[in-house]
Structure formats: C-alpha cells, structure tokens
C-alpha cells in the first residue's frame, strides 16, 4: 500500500492496522476504530483488494475488517465500542450495502457477541475435538440442532467462551436466525434480580423467549442463587418450547456443581454435555503458531516448542507468553529473537508456575503412573517399562524444570549428564514422530502434573 499512498495517509491509516488472520483468499484486518474502517473502505479498499489479488494470485480476494475494541473509544460508550465485523469485497458497491450494513451492525451489537471468536481461529486438537465438533454441528445446523441444550464444561482458559461465541457468530453470519444473545452468567443474574425488583420479570422472560439462540457463559455462578435458578428453569422451558437453542458453559460437569437444582441437571442431561481438557503438546504448538501469526510475528520452532513444553496449563497463558514476547520484540526495535532471549523474557512467567514442581515430584508422578516403585527409577533395572518410565521422567525434568542435566542425573541414581541428555533426546524424537504409546503416556502425565502443580 505504501507505494500507492502519500506518506501521511499511509502512516495515519494503514500503519496502525494489522492483518490478524488469513484463510485462503480472505484476510482479516484489525483496525483501531470505526473511523479508520470507514475511511479505509471508502478510500483504499479497491486498491487494497487489487494488491491482495496480485499477491495471492487470485482474482476474488476479500478483506474483512475487525474493529479493535481496545482502541475504539470514539463514542465513549461501552455499548458502542463493542467490536464489529464488517464484510467488504471488491465488488460490493458501498452505497447499496451501506443501509444493510448499518442495520446489521446494530443487530450484531445487540447480540453482545465478540467477532474475534470464530471456528476458523480455533485450533482443534486432543482435548477439544468433541467439543469443537459438537459446537460446529450446532452452528451448522441450528434449525435442527442435534443437541439442545449443549453444555461445554472444563477448566479456565481452555476455549469454552471461544467455542460458544463461535457458534453464535456462525449462526448470526450464515443464517437468518440472527436473534442471538450472549450473556455472562453474572449479567444474567443481575438482569433477573433487577427485573424481579422492578416487577418486569415477565417482560424480561418474553425478551429472552424471542431469541433464536441464547448463550449463557459460566453458569456455575448462579448455582447457589436459588431465585435465579428458579427463574432460569422457567426461562429455559419457554425458550426450549419455542425451539430456541440454548448454549451453556460451566467449570464442572453439572452433576458436580454444588447446589445446582436437580430439575436443571435433568434438563441439561437431555442435551449434550461435553468437556474441554488441556491441549496436548502438538495442539499447544499449533495454538502458539496461530496466536503469533495473528500478531504478524514469526516465532521459530525452537521457541514455539519451548513455550509449548513449559506452559501447559491453559491456552490463555500460551497467548500471554506470545504477547509478552511480541511486545518485548517490538520494544527492542524488532531485534531478532533468539531462544536464549525468549527464555529470559519468559522467565518470570514460567518459573512462577514451576515453584511447586521439582525432580522428586516428577519421579513420584511418573512412578505412580507406571505403577512401579520409585526406587526403580534410580536403580540399574532395564526392563522396558522401567527404562521407559525413567526416560520419560528425565525428559520431563529437562523440559519442565530449570535444572541442569548434571543435577538431574545425580537424582537418578548418580547417572552421568550425557545419559540424561540422551534419554531426553530419544523421548523428544518419539514425540516428534508422534509415537502413539509415548505420546499418550506423556500427555497423561503432563496432565497430572498440571493438576498437581497449579
Ligand atoms: P474459557 O472460557 O474456557 O476460560 P476462553 O474461551 O476465554 O477460555 O479462552 C482463553 C483464550 O484462549 C481466548 O483468547 C481464546 O481465543 C484462546 N483459545 C482457547 N482455546 C483455543 C484454541 N483451541 N485455539 C485457539 N485459541 C484458543
Ligand atoms: Mg470463559
């Protein structure tokens, strides 16, 4: 674009934008405000699409715009500053679509959805495959949703909000069923409490009943609130009877949520209940790649694997690590990023999580998993099982701790550091080759470590 624009315009309008996603011939451009978007669309979209066509050797490329909610403060009003997705393509005539778009934008705002959550930018992998597939089924076929209600449960930062919002966004974009509403459960409780107080609860119920799709996030929050649960039960019934789709998330399986009304539990059981679990190594690496691509930031494989090996609790933290590296990189005038520098920058983030983990604990967890005596890890026994357990334990010590191979060797019956490196290398190779047995063992053990060392 720089070639086509005078410098001032380029600096003011193009420089602050970012390409955050590319899928085939569509790119998504994040712009700082609606003003930027309107201006770029009016003045430069044609030339931008032409350039894109040329770069992608395609004649139908498209640009989508995403307004960054963090910088779009134009109206100083929270409602108005919600992100909006607007579609634009070379042949869309601006005047014709203008009216429609404004109408759509208004409708979209009412959904309270965030457009940055889509199926396209969600990495499928071990841990979320079923949740993803079921969510996608519902979104693809909302008229005859195979699962109603659908409830996704699981730990913090594992993509529940992302998935349920992706359902809402897809239904809004692809179908005429665009009366979608996303509610966080505390908002929902507030609305109920207030409407009871103002004696407008019937009106509130009518408002909800008309929705095609209603998404309530983190329902565990209203578990102990009897009145809200009671109202929710009736609201649930009427939405359900009106063929509305109900989408829910919670931190635990409904049966394990304390004080959740039995009637609600049995309603939830009529639909689909599915979970999200922490992603495995490969999925984590793919997420890191995606998140860095979204920032237009290239992380090499070594750094990607370092993050994937060391941050394994939740995806939000993976994202945090990528952001931390990225801001450090931009602050340092884009000086090239080495693995050593990445380790330094991430030290706080990683060691903080590792305070409770040590060699001894890894040995406990591994021997427990293999159901062998811990002493065997230190012994000279070489049966396959013990040798595997020992090698995995050594690998975990090298990747999860900041210990040296010397000290790890010392804790494994005084073995030499080269034995540790050799064993660790072997396991890394098996994981790279996706050896099914070792990969499964590794993921299971890592999962236990995550549970025990949070
Ligand atoms: P939860 O609601 O389960 O606490 P979120 O949906 O808020 O988690 O996810 C936390 C962050 O991690 C979000 O920015 C989300 O986009 C991202 N995220 C989680 N899982 C994935 C995934 N599989 N692929 C891409 N991004 C993910
Ligand atoms: Mg959430």
Short mmCIF file of C-alpha atoms and ligand atoms in Angstrom, two decimals:
data_model
loop_
_atom_site.label_atom_id
_atom_site.label_comp_id
_atom_site.label_asym_id
_atom_site.label_seq_id
_atom_site.Cartn_x
_atom_site.Cartn_y
_atom_site.Cartn_z
CA UNK A 1 0.00 0.00 0.00
CA UNK A 2 2.90 2.28 0.74
CA UNK A 3 3.61 2.66 -2.97
CA UNK A 4 0.09 3.82 -3.67
CA UNK A 5 -0.44 6.31 -0.88
CA UNK A 6 1.16 9.54 0.20
CA UNK A 7 3.21 9.07 3.31
CA UNK A 8 0.91 10.97 5.67
CA UNK A 9 -2.14 8.91 4.73
CA UNK A 10 -0.20 5.71 4.89
CA UNK A 11 1.08 6.49 8.37
CA UNK A 12 -2.29 7.62 9.61
CA UNK A 13 -4.47 4.89 8.19
CA UNK A 14 -2.56 1.84 7.09
CA UNK A 15 0.30 1.65 9.54
CA UNK A 16 -1.94 1.21 12.58
CA UNK A 17 -3.74 -1.75 11.04
CA UNK A 18 -2.77 -5.38 11.30
CA UNK A 19 -3.60 -8.44 9.32
CA UNK A 20 -4.71 -10.82 12.01
CA UNK A 21 -5.95 -13.76 10.06
CA UNK A 22 -5.70 -15.23 6.62
CA UNK A 23 -7.72 -18.07 5.33
CA UNK A 24 -7.19 -18.81 1.67
CA UNK A 25 -8.16 -15.68 -0.21
CA UNK A 26 -9.66 -13.81 2.72
CA UNK A 27 -7.72 -11.68 5.08
CA UNK A 28 -8.94 -10.05 8.24
CA UNK A 29 -7.60 -6.66 9.04
CA UNK A 30 -7.76 -5.31 12.55
CA UNK A 31 -8.32 -1.54 12.54
CA UNK A 32 -8.11 0.77 15.53
CA UNK A 33 -11.52 2.39 15.15
CA UNK A 34 -14.66 2.64 13.13
CA UNK A 35 -13.35 5.88 11.70
CA UNK A 36 -10.32 4.04 10.34
CA UNK A 37 -12.51 1.36 8.89
CA UNK A 38 -14.89 3.75 7.18
CA UNK A 39 -12.06 5.75 5.74
CA UNK A 40 -10.09 2.76 4.52
CA UNK A 41 -13.18 1.24 2.99
CA UNK A 42 -14.16 4.41 1.22
CA UNK A 43 -10.73 5.44 0.02
CA UNK A 44 -8.49 2.46 -0.25
CA UNK A 45 -10.43 -0.76 -0.31
CA UNK A 46 -10.36 -1.05 -4.07
CA UNK A 47 -6.63 -0.69 -4.36
CA UNK A 48 -6.14 -2.93 -1.32
CA UNK A 49 -8.12 -5.71 -2.91
CA UNK A 50 -6.23 -5.30 -6.17
CA UNK A 51 -2.92 -5.60 -4.38
CA UNK A 52 -4.17 -8.60 -2.50
CA UNK A 53 -5.35 -10.28 -5.70
CA UNK A 54 -1.93 -9.80 -7.10
CA UNK A 55 -0.12 -11.08 -4.03
CA UNK A 56 -2.31 -14.12 -3.72
CA UNK A 57 -2.63 -14.71 -7.47
CA UNK A 58 -6.34 -14.84 -7.03
CA UNK A 59 -8.99 -12.66 -8.57
CA UNK A 60 -11.51 -12.81 -5.80
CA UNK A 61 -9.68 -11.96 -2.64
CA UNK A 62 -11.61 -10.36 0.14
CA UNK A 63 -10.87 -8.15 3.06
CA UNK A 64 -12.76 -8.33 6.29
CA UNK A 65 -12.41 -5.66 8.90
CA UNK A 66 -12.35 -6.08 12.61
CA UNK A 67 -12.52 -3.05 14.83
CA UNK A 68 -10.25 -3.43 17.82
CA UNK A 69 -12.45 -2.97 20.88
CA UNK A 70 -9.46 -1.93 22.95
CA UNK A 71 -8.84 1.19 20.93
CA UNK A 72 -12.25 2.01 19.55
CA UNK A 73 -13.26 4.60 22.09
CA UNK A 74 -14.85 7.03 19.67
CA UNK A 75 -18.21 7.22 21.40
CA UNK A 76 -17.01 6.79 24.95
CA UNK A 77 -19.84 4.39 25.42
CA UNK A 78 -19.29 0.80 26.24
CA UNK A 79 -22.16 -0.46 24.15
CA UNK A 80 -20.92 1.38 21.11
CA UNK A 81 -17.35 0.32 21.45
CA UNK A 82 -18.07 -3.38 21.05
CA UNK A 83 -16.23 -4.91 18.17
CA UNK A 84 -17.97 -5.12 14.85
CA UNK A 85 -17.25 -7.31 11.94
CA UNK A 86 -17.93 -5.82 8.60
CA UNK A 87 -17.63 -7.60 5.40
CA UNK A 88 -16.32 -5.93 2.31
CA UNK A 89 -15.24 -7.13 -1.05
CA UNK A 90 -14.11 -5.62 -4.27
CA UNK A 91 -17.45 -5.74 -5.99
CA UNK A 92 -19.58 -4.69 -3.07
CA UNK A 93 -20.90 -1.31 -4.01
CA UNK A 94 -20.63 0.80 -0.98
CA UNK A 95 -23.85 2.83 -1.35
CA UNK A 96 -26.01 -0.23 -1.91
CA UNK A 97 -24.78 -2.18 1.05
CA UNK A 98 -24.47 0.76 3.37
CA UNK A 99 -28.01 0.65 4.71
CA UNK A 100 -27.94 -3.06 5.16
CA UNK A 101 -24.64 -2.95 6.93
CA UNK A 102 -25.70 -0.35 9.44
CA UNK A 103 -28.76 -2.40 10.16
CA UNK A 104 -26.66 -5.49 10.55
CA UNK A 105 -24.20 -3.73 12.76
CA UNK A 106 -26.98 -2.61 15.04
CA UNK A 107 -28.35 -6.12 15.16
CA UNK A 108 -24.95 -7.56 15.78
CA UNK A 109 -24.30 -5.23 18.68
CA UNK A 110 -27.41 -6.46 20.35
CA UNK A 111 -26.06 -9.99 20.38
CA UNK A 112 -23.23 -8.94 22.72
CA UNK A 113 -21.01 -11.37 20.82
CA UNK A 114 -17.36 -10.70 20.15
CA UNK A 115 -16.46 -11.26 16.50
CA UNK A 116 -12.92 -12.28 17.27
CA UNK A 117 -14.13 -15.72 18.33
CA UNK A 118 -14.69 -17.91 15.29
CA UNK A 119 -14.30 -21.55 14.33
CA UNK A 120 -11.62 -20.53 11.85
CA UNK A 121 -9.28 -19.29 14.51
CA UNK A 122 -9.85 -22.12 16.94
CA UNK A 123 -7.29 -24.91 16.83
CA UNK A 124 -8.78 -28.35 17.03
CA UNK A 125 -6.79 -30.93 18.84
CA UNK A 126 -6.67 -33.52 21.51
CA UNK A 127 -8.66 -32.14 24.43
CA UNK A 128 -11.25 -30.18 22.48
CA UNK A 129 -12.08 -32.34 19.47
CA UNK A 130 -15.51 -33.45 20.60
CA UNK A 131 -16.46 -30.06 21.97
CA UNK A 132 -15.38 -28.46 18.70
CA UNK A 133 -17.20 -30.97 16.51
CA UNK A 134 -20.42 -30.73 18.52
CA UNK A 135 -20.31 -26.95 18.64
CA UNK A 136 -19.77 -26.87 14.91
CA UNK A 137 -22.68 -29.23 14.31
CA UNK A 138 -24.99 -26.94 16.25
CA UNK A 139 -23.73 -23.88 14.40
CA UNK A 140 -24.05 -25.54 11.01
CA UNK A 141 -27.49 -26.82 11.55
CA UNK A 142 -29.22 -24.54 14.02
CA UNK A 143 -32.71 -25.16 12.66
CA UNK A 144 -32.48 -28.81 13.57
CA UNK A 145 -29.86 -28.63 16.18
CA UNK A 146 -28.81 -32.15 17.07
CA UNK A 147 -28.02 -31.04 20.60
CA UNK A 148 -30.21 -28.78 22.64
CA UNK A 149 -29.11 -27.65 25.11
CA UNK A 150 -25.41 -28.02 24.56
CA UNK A 151 -23.20 -27.51 27.56
CA UNK A 152 -19.42 -27.28 27.40
CA UNK A 153 -17.55 -27.60 30.67
CA UNK A 154 -13.90 -27.55 31.70
CA UNK A 155 -11.11 -25.58 33.36
CA UNK A 156 -10.16 -21.95 32.95
CA UNK A 157 -8.76 -20.69 29.69
CA UNK A 158 -9.45 -23.80 27.64
CA UNK A 159 -11.67 -22.23 25.00
CA UNK A 160 -15.22 -22.58 26.31
CA UNK A 161 -16.13 -18.96 25.76
CA UNK A 162 -14.38 -19.04 22.41
CA UNK A 163 -16.38 -22.05 21.21
CA UNK A 164 -19.80 -20.89 22.34
CA UNK A 165 -19.25 -17.44 20.86
CA UNK A 166 -18.09 -19.07 17.63
CA UNK A 167 -21.44 -20.84 17.48
CA UNK A 168 -23.24 -17.53 17.95
CA UNK A 169 -21.12 -15.78 15.34
CA UNK A 170 -21.54 -18.51 12.76
CA UNK A 171 -25.29 -18.65 13.18
CA UNK A 172 -25.51 -14.87 13.01
CA UNK A 173 -23.40 -14.69 9.87
CA UNK A 174 -24.71 -17.68 7.99
CA UNK A 175 -28.39 -17.83 8.68
CA UNK A 176 -31.41 -15.67 9.05
CA UNK A 177 -31.63 -16.74 12.66
CA UNK A 178 -29.84 -13.67 13.81
CA UNK A 179 -31.54 -13.03 17.04
CA UNK A 180 -28.67 -14.29 19.13
CA UNK A 181 -27.86 -13.28 22.67
CA UNK A 182 -24.68 -13.89 24.62
CA UNK A 183 -24.82 -13.42 28.37
CA UNK A 184 -22.26 -13.93 31.03
CA UNK A 185 -23.99 -15.55 33.93
CA UNK A 186 -23.37 -12.70 36.35
CA UNK A 187 -25.03 -10.37 33.88
CA UNK A 188 -27.90 -12.81 33.65
CA UNK A 189 -28.25 -12.97 37.44
CA UNK A 190 -28.18 -9.18 37.62
CA UNK A 191 -30.84 -8.88 34.97
CA UNK A 192 -33.04 -11.35 36.78
CA UNK A 193 -32.56 -9.74 40.18
CA UNK A 194 -33.25 -6.29 38.78
CA UNK A 195 -36.27 -7.35 36.83
CA UNK A 196 -37.73 -9.07 39.87
CA UNK A 197 -37.15 -5.89 41.83
CA UNK A 198 -38.74 -3.74 39.13
CA UNK A 199 -41.51 -6.26 38.60
CA UNK A 200 -40.54 -6.60 34.96
CA UNK A 201 -39.54 -10.23 35.10
CA UNK A 202 -42.29 -11.26 32.70
CA UNK A 203 -41.10 -8.72 30.21
CA UNK A 204 -37.55 -9.95 30.60
CA UNK A 205 -38.70 -13.51 30.05
CA UNK A 206 -40.57 -12.50 26.92
CA UNK A 207 -37.46 -10.76 25.67
CA UNK A 208 -35.42 -13.93 26.13
CA UNK A 209 -38.10 -16.21 24.79
CA UNK A 210 -37.96 -14.48 21.42
CA UNK A 211 -34.29 -15.27 20.92
CA UNK A 212 -33.33 -17.88 18.39
CA UNK A 213 -30.14 -18.61 20.22
CA UNK A 214 -29.23 -17.85 23.78
CA UNK A 215 -25.76 -18.39 25.19
CA UNK A 216 -25.10 -18.27 28.91
CA UNK A 217 -21.47 -18.42 29.92
CA UNK A 218 -20.23 -19.82 33.25
CA UNK A 219 -23.49 -20.99 34.73
CA UNK A 220 -21.71 -22.23 37.87
CA UNK A 221 -22.12 -18.66 39.10
CA UNK A 222 -25.78 -18.99 39.66
CA UNK A 223 -25.61 -22.33 41.38
CA UNK A 224 -26.17 -21.01 44.85
CA UNK A 225 -28.70 -18.41 43.82
CA UNK A 226 -31.97 -20.16 44.24
CA UNK A 227 -34.18 -17.47 42.88
CA UNK A 228 -32.11 -17.08 39.72
CA UNK A 229 -32.09 -20.81 39.19
CA UNK A 230 -35.79 -20.98 39.63
CA UNK A 231 -36.32 -18.23 37.06
CA UNK A 232 -33.74 -19.75 34.81
CA UNK A 233 -35.61 -23.01 34.89
CA UNK A 234 -38.80 -21.33 33.65
CA UNK A 235 -36.90 -19.29 31.08
CA UNK A 236 -35.19 -22.45 29.89
CA UNK A 237 -38.54 -24.17 29.49
CA UNK A 238 -40.06 -21.41 27.43
CA UNK A 239 -37.06 -20.92 25.17
CA UNK A 240 -36.90 -24.64 24.66
CA UNK A 241 -40.57 -24.83 23.81
CA UNK A 242 -40.15 -22.00 21.29
CA UNK A 243 -37.44 -24.07 19.56
CA UNK A 244 -34.74 -21.71 20.69
CA UNK A 245 -31.22 -23.06 21.01
CA UNK A 246 -29.65 -22.97 24.41
CA UNK A 247 -25.88 -22.99 24.75
CA UNK A 248 -24.17 -23.11 28.11
CA UNK A 249 -20.76 -23.36 29.70
CA UNK A 250 -19.60 -24.14 33.20
CA UNK A 251 -16.42 -25.01 35.03
CA UNK A 252 -17.59 -28.50 36.05
CA UNK A 253 -19.98 -31.17 34.93
CA UNK A 254 -23.48 -30.08 36.10
CA UNK A 255 -23.62 -33.05 38.45
CA UNK A 256 -20.54 -31.73 40.18
CA UNK A 257 -21.72 -28.16 40.53
CA UNK A 258 -22.73 -27.68 44.14
CA UNK A 259 -26.31 -26.76 44.80
CA UNK A 260 -27.46 -26.90 41.23
CA UNK A 261 -31.18 -27.59 41.04
CA UNK A 262 -31.96 -31.22 40.18
CA UNK A 263 -34.53 -30.11 37.65
CA UNK A 264 -31.91 -28.12 35.81
CA UNK A 265 -29.48 -31.01 35.86
CA UNK A 266 -32.04 -33.28 34.30
CA UNK A 267 -32.79 -30.68 31.62
CA UNK A 268 -29.10 -30.39 30.80
CA UNK A 269 -28.82 -34.14 30.54
CA UNK A 270 -31.44 -34.11 27.77
CA UNK A 271 -28.97 -32.34 25.54
CA UNK A 272 -25.27 -32.79 25.06
CA UNK A 273 -22.70 -32.31 27.78
CA UNK A 274 -19.12 -32.29 26.60
CA UNK A 275 -15.83 -31.14 28.04
CA UNK A 276 -12.65 -29.33 27.07
CA UNK A 277 -9.37 -30.54 28.51
CA UNK A 278 -5.89 -29.04 28.39
CA UNK A 279 -4.42 -29.36 24.91
CA UNK A 280 -1.60 -31.78 24.19
CA UNK A 281 1.85 -30.70 23.10
CA UNK A 282 1.12 -30.65 19.39
CA UNK A 283 -2.08 -28.66 19.82
CA UNK A 284 -0.31 -26.20 22.08
CA UNK A 285 2.37 -25.69 19.45
CA UNK A 286 -0.31 -25.08 16.80
CA UNK A 287 -2.05 -22.56 19.05
CA UNK A 288 1.22 -20.71 19.66
CA UNK A 289 1.80 -20.55 15.90
CA UNK A 290 -1.69 -19.21 15.28
CA UNK A 291 -1.52 -16.63 18.04
CA UNK A 292 1.82 -15.35 16.82
CA UNK A 293 0.61 -15.23 13.24
CA UNK A 294 -2.34 -13.17 14.36
CA UNK A 295 0.16 -10.65 15.67
CA UNK A 296 2.16 -10.81 12.43
CA UNK A 297 5.02 -12.22 14.45
CA UNK A 298 7.17 -15.11 13.38
CA UNK A 299 8.30 -17.47 16.13
CA UNK A 300 10.79 -20.15 15.19
CA UNK A 301 10.17 -23.80 16.04
CA UNK A 302 12.62 -23.89 18.89
CA UNK A 303 10.91 -21.03 20.71
CA UNK A 304 7.48 -22.41 19.89
CA UNK A 305 8.41 -25.77 21.39
CA UNK A 306 9.97 -24.13 24.41
CA UNK A 307 6.70 -22.35 25.18
CA UNK A 308 4.62 -25.44 24.39
CA UNK A 309 6.73 -27.57 26.68
CA UNK A 310 6.71 -25.16 29.54
CA UNK A 311 3.28 -23.66 29.55
CA UNK A 312 0.81 -26.43 29.62
CA UNK A 313 -1.97 -25.38 31.88
CA UNK A 314 -4.16 -23.21 29.78
CA UNK A 315 -4.42 -21.54 26.45
CA UNK A 316 -4.83 -18.08 27.87
CA UNK A 317 -1.34 -18.40 29.30
CA UNK A 318 0.05 -19.57 25.99
CA UNK A 319 -1.42 -16.46 24.46
CA UNK A 320 0.05 -14.38 27.26
CA UNK A 321 3.51 -15.78 26.57
CA UNK A 322 3.25 -14.97 22.86
CA UNK A 323 2.08 -11.43 23.63
CA UNK A 324 4.86 -10.90 26.14
CA UNK A 325 7.46 -11.97 23.60
CA UNK A 326 5.87 -9.85 20.93
CA UNK A 327 5.79 -6.66 22.94
CA UNK A 328 9.33 -7.21 24.04
CA UNK A 329 10.35 -7.74 20.44
CA UNK A 330 8.67 -4.54 19.23
CA UNK A 331 10.11 -2.57 22.13
CA UNK A 332 13.55 -3.73 21.10
CA UNK A 333 13.14 -2.45 17.55
CA UNK A 334 12.45 -5.89 16.18
CA UNK A 335 15.88 -7.18 17.02
CA UNK A 336 15.85 -10.87 16.11
CA UNK A 337 14.61 -13.16 18.81
CA UNK A 338 16.85 -15.97 19.97
CA UNK A 339 15.82 -18.85 22.17
CA UNK A 340 18.02 -17.52 24.97
CA UNK A 341 16.32 -14.14 24.85
CA UNK A 342 12.91 -15.78 24.78
CA UNK A 343 13.81 -17.79 27.87
CA UNK A 344 14.93 -14.63 29.65
CA UNK A 345 11.79 -12.74 28.75
CA UNK A 346 9.54 -15.59 29.80
CA UNK A 347 11.45 -16.49 32.92
CA UNK A 348 9.01 -14.85 35.32
CA UNK A 349 6.02 -16.39 33.64
CA UNK A 350 7.44 -19.88 33.55
CA UNK A 351 9.35 -20.25 36.80
CA UNK A 352 6.41 -18.83 38.74
CA UNK A 353 4.39 -21.82 37.68
CA UNK A 354 7.13 -24.23 38.43
CA UNK A 355 7.75 -23.39 42.07
CA UNK A 356 5.87 -26.39 43.27
CA UNK A 357 7.39 -28.81 40.80
CA UNK A 358 10.76 -30.50 41.33
CA UNK A 359 12.64 -33.63 40.36
CA UNK A 360 11.31 -35.56 43.32
CA UNK A 361 7.72 -34.73 42.44
CA UNK A 362 8.19 -35.68 38.79
CA UNK A 363 9.58 -39.03 39.94
CA UNK A 364 6.57 -39.54 42.21
CA UNK A 365 4.11 -38.77 39.45
CA UNK A 366 5.87 -40.92 36.85
CA UNK A 367 6.33 -43.95 39.10
CA UNK A 368 2.76 -43.62 40.18
CA UNK A 369 1.62 -43.55 36.58
CA UNK A 370 3.63 -46.65 35.68
CA UNK A 371 2.70 -48.25 38.97
CA UNK A 372 6.27 -49.10 39.75
CA UNK A 373 8.31 -48.42 42.88
CA UNK A 374 10.01 -45.04 42.73
CA UNK A 375 13.37 -46.62 43.68
CA UNK A 376 13.40 -48.41 40.35
CA UNK A 377 13.89 -45.08 38.58
CA UNK A 378 17.17 -44.69 40.45
CA UNK A 379 18.18 -48.33 40.05
CA UNK A 380 20.01 -50.06 37.23
CA UNK A 381 16.98 -52.11 36.19
CA UNK A 382 16.49 -52.05 32.42
CA UNK A 383 13.19 -53.77 31.79
CA UNK A 384 11.29 -51.90 29.08
CA UNK A 385 8.76 -50.47 31.45
CA UNK A 386 11.27 -49.14 33.93
CA UNK A 387 13.54 -47.83 31.18
CA UNK A 388 10.60 -46.01 29.56
CA UNK A 389 9.45 -44.57 32.87
CA UNK A 390 12.96 -43.40 33.66
CA UNK A 391 13.48 -41.82 30.24
CA UNK A 392 10.15 -40.01 30.41
CA UNK A 393 10.87 -38.78 33.90
CA UNK A 394 14.25 -37.49 32.74
CA UNK A 395 12.68 -35.83 29.73
CA UNK A 396 10.10 -34.14 31.93
CA UNK A 397 12.83 -32.94 34.26
CA UNK A 398 14.75 -31.38 31.38
CA UNK A 399 11.73 -29.72 29.81
CA UNK A 400 9.73 -28.76 32.87
CA UNK A 401 12.39 -27.62 35.28
CA UNK A 402 15.31 -25.28 35.18
CA UNK A 403 17.63 -27.99 36.49
CA UNK A 404 20.86 -28.89 34.73
CA UNK A 405 21.35 -32.36 33.26
CA UNK A 406 24.11 -32.91 35.85
CA UNK A 407 21.77 -32.38 38.72
CA UNK A 408 19.01 -34.43 37.10
CA UNK A 409 21.47 -37.29 36.58
CA UNK A 410 22.50 -37.10 40.22
CA UNK A 411 18.90 -37.56 41.26
CA UNK A 412 18.53 -40.63 39.09
CA UNK A 413 20.97 -42.83 40.97
CA UNK A 414 24.06 -40.76 40.10
CA UNK A 415 23.84 -41.11 36.36
CA UNK A 416 26.01 -39.09 34.02
CA UNK A 417 24.62 -35.92 32.43
CA UNK A 418 25.05 -37.42 28.97
CA UNK A 419 22.71 -40.28 29.92
CA UNK A 420 20.05 -37.72 30.77
CA UNK A 421 20.52 -35.79 27.52
CA UNK A 422 20.46 -39.00 25.55
CA UNK A 423 17.23 -40.24 27.17
CA UNK A 424 15.58 -36.84 26.78
CA UNK A 425 16.57 -36.66 23.13
CA UNK A 426 15.15 -40.09 22.48
CA UNK A 427 11.79 -39.17 24.01
CA UNK A 428 11.69 -35.88 22.11
CA UNK A 429 12.22 -37.82 18.89
CA UNK A 430 9.44 -40.25 19.69
CA UNK A 431 7.13 -37.34 20.44
CA UNK A 432 8.12 -35.64 17.20
CA UNK A 433 7.33 -38.83 15.33
CA UNK A 434 4.02 -38.95 17.21
CA UNK A 435 4.73 -42.39 18.58
CA UNK A 436 1.26 -43.31 19.88
CA UNK A 437 2.34 -45.06 23.07
CA UNK A 438 4.84 -42.48 24.28
CA UNK A 439 2.65 -39.55 23.22
CA UNK A 440 -0.26 -40.86 25.23
CA UNK A 441 1.85 -41.54 28.31
CA UNK A 442 3.48 -38.14 28.03
CA UNK A 443 0.18 -36.29 27.70
CA UNK A 444 -1.41 -38.14 30.57
CA UNK A 445 1.50 -37.46 32.87
CA UNK A 446 1.69 -33.83 31.84
CA UNK A 447 -1.97 -33.53 32.58
CA UNK A 448 -1.41 -34.89 36.08
CA UNK A 449 1.49 -32.51 36.59
CA UNK A 450 -0.73 -29.64 35.59
CA UNK A 451 -3.40 -30.67 38.00
CA UNK A 452 -0.97 -31.09 40.85
CA UNK A 453 1.13 -28.01 40.38
CA UNK A 454 -1.28 -25.23 39.67
P1 LIG B 1 -12.55 -20.31 28.90
O1 LIG B 1 -13.85 -19.66 28.56
O2 LIG B 1 -12.59 -21.80 28.79
O3 LIG B 1 -11.98 -19.84 30.21
P2 LIG B 1 -11.58 -18.83 26.61
O4 LIG B 1 -12.52 -19.28 25.59
O5 LIG B 1 -11.79 -17.47 27.17
O6 LIG B 1 -11.47 -19.89 27.81
O7 LIG B 1 -10.09 -18.95 26.02
C1 LIG B 1 -8.98 -18.21 26.52
C2 LIG B 1 -8.16 -17.69 25.37
O8 LIG B 1 -7.54 -18.76 24.71
C3 LIG B 1 -9.01 -16.98 24.33
O9 LIG B 1 -8.29 -15.87 23.85
C4 LIG B 1 -9.20 -18.00 23.24
O10 LIG B 1 -9.30 -17.39 21.97
C5 LIG B 1 -7.93 -18.83 23.34
N1 LIG B 1 -8.13 -20.23 22.99
C6 LIG B 1 -8.54 -21.23 23.80
N2 LIG B 1 -8.55 -22.41 23.16
C7 LIG B 1 -8.13 -22.16 21.90
C8 LIG B 1 -7.91 -22.97 20.73
N3 LIG B 1 -8.10 -24.28 20.75
N4 LIG B 1 -7.48 -22.36 19.60
C9 LIG B 1 -7.26 -21.03 19.58
N5 LIG B 1 -7.43 -20.21 20.63
C10 LIG B 1 -7.85 -20.76 21.79
MG1 LIG B 2 -14.97 -18.30 29.65
#
